[in-house]
Amino acid sequence: LFKDASKSPLKKKDLRNFKGLDFFPVDSNFIITAFLTKTPDSPYLEMPSSDNSILYYREYGVIHFTLKEKKLSLTLYQNLEEQQDPQFKDYLFLPFTDLTSGEESYGGGRFMNLFESTITSENTIELNFNNTYNPYCAYNEEYSCPLTPRKNHLSIPIRAGIKDFKKSSPKK
């Protein structure tokens, strides 16, 4: 997708020398089970975006988990537009920053897509930080991306998933 000029979020100058995206090594320690506390009937609110456009998200719930012996939590969101489209009704959105943000990973945070259908009857959900990705605005400021809420900052480094595009060395 990134190499295809008709679909790539990359700028033309970046596409010319593009060899691939850089990722942290896959680490099974970053695949964890989290407990979900749902936030039923929460209202849709404006979420700031990189280009000041209006995006509406609602808090779906808070996920609680232990990683690197630290108890952590993140807020999980649902997008209003996706909720109105049957194809995307199951989507849940998890934006976060961590201690690698702005250094080894994109400063605006990374995203993880989850699915309502994967929540167990015990209200648990699997998180795989190896599957995190950068928003398109990390590659090109012409894209609008939701900004990661401050409450979704993790106080540990997450060295899993995708690295920062500008600071990573291209694959050889």
mmCIF file of N, CA and C in Angstrom, residues 34-42 58-65 72-77 92 119-120 122-125:
data_model
loop_
_atom_site.group_PDB
_atom_site.id
_atom_site.type_symbol
_atom_site.label_atom_id
_atom_site.label_comp_id
_atom_site.label_asym_id
_atom_site.label_seq_id
_atom_site.Cartn_x
_atom_site.Cartn_y
_atom_site.Cartn_z
ATOM 1 N N ALA A 34 -6.457 -7.514 28.616
ATOM 2 C CA ALA A 34 -6.882 -6.361 29.404
ATOM 3 C C ALA A 34 -8.324 -6.569 29.854
ATOM 4 N N PHE A 35 -8.664 -5.996 30.983
ATOM 5 C CA PHE A 35 -10.029 -6.017 31.484
ATOM 6 C C PHE A 35 -10.707 -4.708 31.082
ATOM 7 N N LEU A 36 -11.903 -4.809 30.557
ATOM 8 C CA LEU A 36 -12.631 -3.645 30.075
ATOM 9 C C LEU A 36 -13.740 -3.252 31.037
ATOM 10 N N THR A 37 -13.754 -1.990 31.419
ATOM 11 C CA THR A 37 -14.869 -1.407 32.151
ATOM 12 C C THR A 37 -15.598 -0.520 31.149
ATOM 13 N N LYS A 38 -16.765 -0.952 30.704
ATOM 14 C CA LYS A 38 -17.505 -0.206 29.685
ATOM 15 C C LYS A 38 -18.072 1.093 30.258
ATOM 16 N N THR A 39 -18.237 2.057 29.366
ATOM 17 C CA THR A 39 -18.839 3.350 29.692
ATOM 18 C C THR A 39 -20.139 3.432 28.888
ATOM 19 N N PRO A 40 -21.197 2.815 29.381
ATOM 20 C CA PRO A 40 -22.431 2.764 28.582
ATOM 21 C C PRO A 40 -23.056 4.144 28.379
ATOM 22 N N ASP A 41 -23.609 4.322 27.189
ATOM 23 C CA ASP A 41 -24.364 5.540 26.847
ATOM 24 C C ASP A 41 -23.579 6.837 27.002
ATOM 25 N N SER A 42 -22.270 6.773 26.838
ATOM 26 C CA SER A 42 -21.490 8.014 26.911
ATOM 27 C C SER A 42 -21.796 8.855 25.665
ATOM 28 N N ARG A 58 -16.859 8.762 21.042
ATOM 29 C CA ARG A 58 -17.394 8.570 22.385
ATOM 30 C C ARG A 58 -16.486 7.605 23.126
ATOM 31 N N GLU A 59 -16.446 7.757 24.426
ATOM 32 C CA GLU A 59 -15.676 6.852 25.261
ATOM 33 C C GLU A 59 -16.445 5.534 25.343
ATOM 34 N N TYR A 60 -15.845 4.480 24.836
ATOM 35 C CA TYR A 60 -16.472 3.164 24.875
ATOM 36 C C TYR A 60 -16.248 2.499 26.237
ATOM 37 N N GLY A 61 -15.061 2.729 26.783
ATOM 38 C CA GLY A 61 -14.726 2.152 28.077
ATOM 39 C C GLY A 61 -13.255 2.354 28.389
ATOM 40 N N VAL A 62 -12.857 1.857 29.539
ATOM 41 C CA VAL A 62 -11.467 1.957 29.972
ATOM 42 C C VAL A 62 -10.927 0.538 30.106
ATOM 43 N N ILE A 63 -9.771 0.314 29.509
ATOM 44 C CA ILE A 63 -9.138 -0.996 29.620
ATOM 45 C C ILE A 63 -8.031 -0.913 30.671
ATOM 46 N N HIS A 64 -7.974 -1.934 31.509
ATOM 47 C CA HIS A 64 -7.001 -2.010 32.604
ATOM 48 C C HIS A 64 -6.123 -3.231 32.357
ATOM 49 N N PHE A 65 -4.823 -3.053 32.531
ATOM 50 C CA PHE A 65 -3.903 -4.150 32.272
ATOM 51 C C PHE A 65 -2.601 -3.932 33.022
ATOM 52 N N LEU A 72 -1.722 -0.322 34.402
ATOM 53 C CA LEU A 72 -1.961 0.773 33.465
ATOM 54 C C LEU A 72 -3.416 0.758 33.001
ATOM 55 N N SER A 73 -3.843 1.878 32.440
ATOM 56 C CA SER A 73 -5.174 1.924 31.846
ATOM 57 C C SER A 73 -5.164 2.881 30.658
ATOM 58 N N LEU A 74 -6.036 2.600 29.716
ATOM 59 C CA LEU A 74 -6.214 3.426 28.525
ATOM 60 C C LEU A 74 -7.707 3.511 28.222
ATOM 61 N N THR A 75 -8.121 4.619 27.630
ATOM 62 C CA THR A 75 -9.511 4.778 27.230
ATOM 63 C C THR A 75 -9.674 4.327 25.790
ATOM 64 N N LEU A 76 -10.714 3.558 25.558
ATOM 65 C CA LEU A 76 -11.063 3.002 24.251
ATOM 66 C C LEU A 76 -12.220 3.832 23.694
ATOM 67 N N TYR A 77 -12.197 4.132 22.389
ATOM 68 C CA TYR A 77 -13.169 5.033 21.779
ATOM 69 C C TYR A 77 -13.928 4.375 20.624
ATOM 70 N N LEU A 92 -13.338 -0.456 17.275
ATOM 71 C CA LEU A 92 -12.982 0.304 18.477
ATOM 72 C C LEU A 92 -11.611 0.916 18.220
ATOM 73 N N ILE A 119 -14.447 -8.876 22.455
ATOM 74 C CA ILE A 119 -14.564 -8.743 23.908
ATOM 75 C C ILE A 119 -15.234 -10.004 24.440
ATOM 76 N N THR A 120 -14.619 -10.625 25.425
ATOM 77 C CA THR A 120 -15.163 -11.873 25.964
ATOM 78 C C THR A 120 -16.328 -11.599 26.917
ATOM 79 N N GLU A 122 -16.308 -12.228 29.881
ATOM 80 C CA GLU A 122 -15.698 -11.765 31.137
ATOM 81 C C GLU A 122 -15.200 -10.324 31.015
ATOM 82 N N ASN A 123 -15.555 -9.664 29.913
ATOM 83 C CA ASN A 123 -15.119 -8.287 29.639
ATOM 84 C C ASN A 123 -13.602 -8.160 29.538
ATOM 85 N N THR A 124 -12.977 -9.120 28.884
ATOM 86 C CA THR A 124 -11.550 -9.003 28.591
ATOM 87 C C THR A 124 -11.370 -8.854 27.082
ATOM 88 N N ILE A 125 -10.246 -8.285 26.712
ATOM 89 C CA ILE A 125 -9.910 -8.103 25.306
ATOM 90 C C ILE A 125 -8.398 -8.227 25.161
#
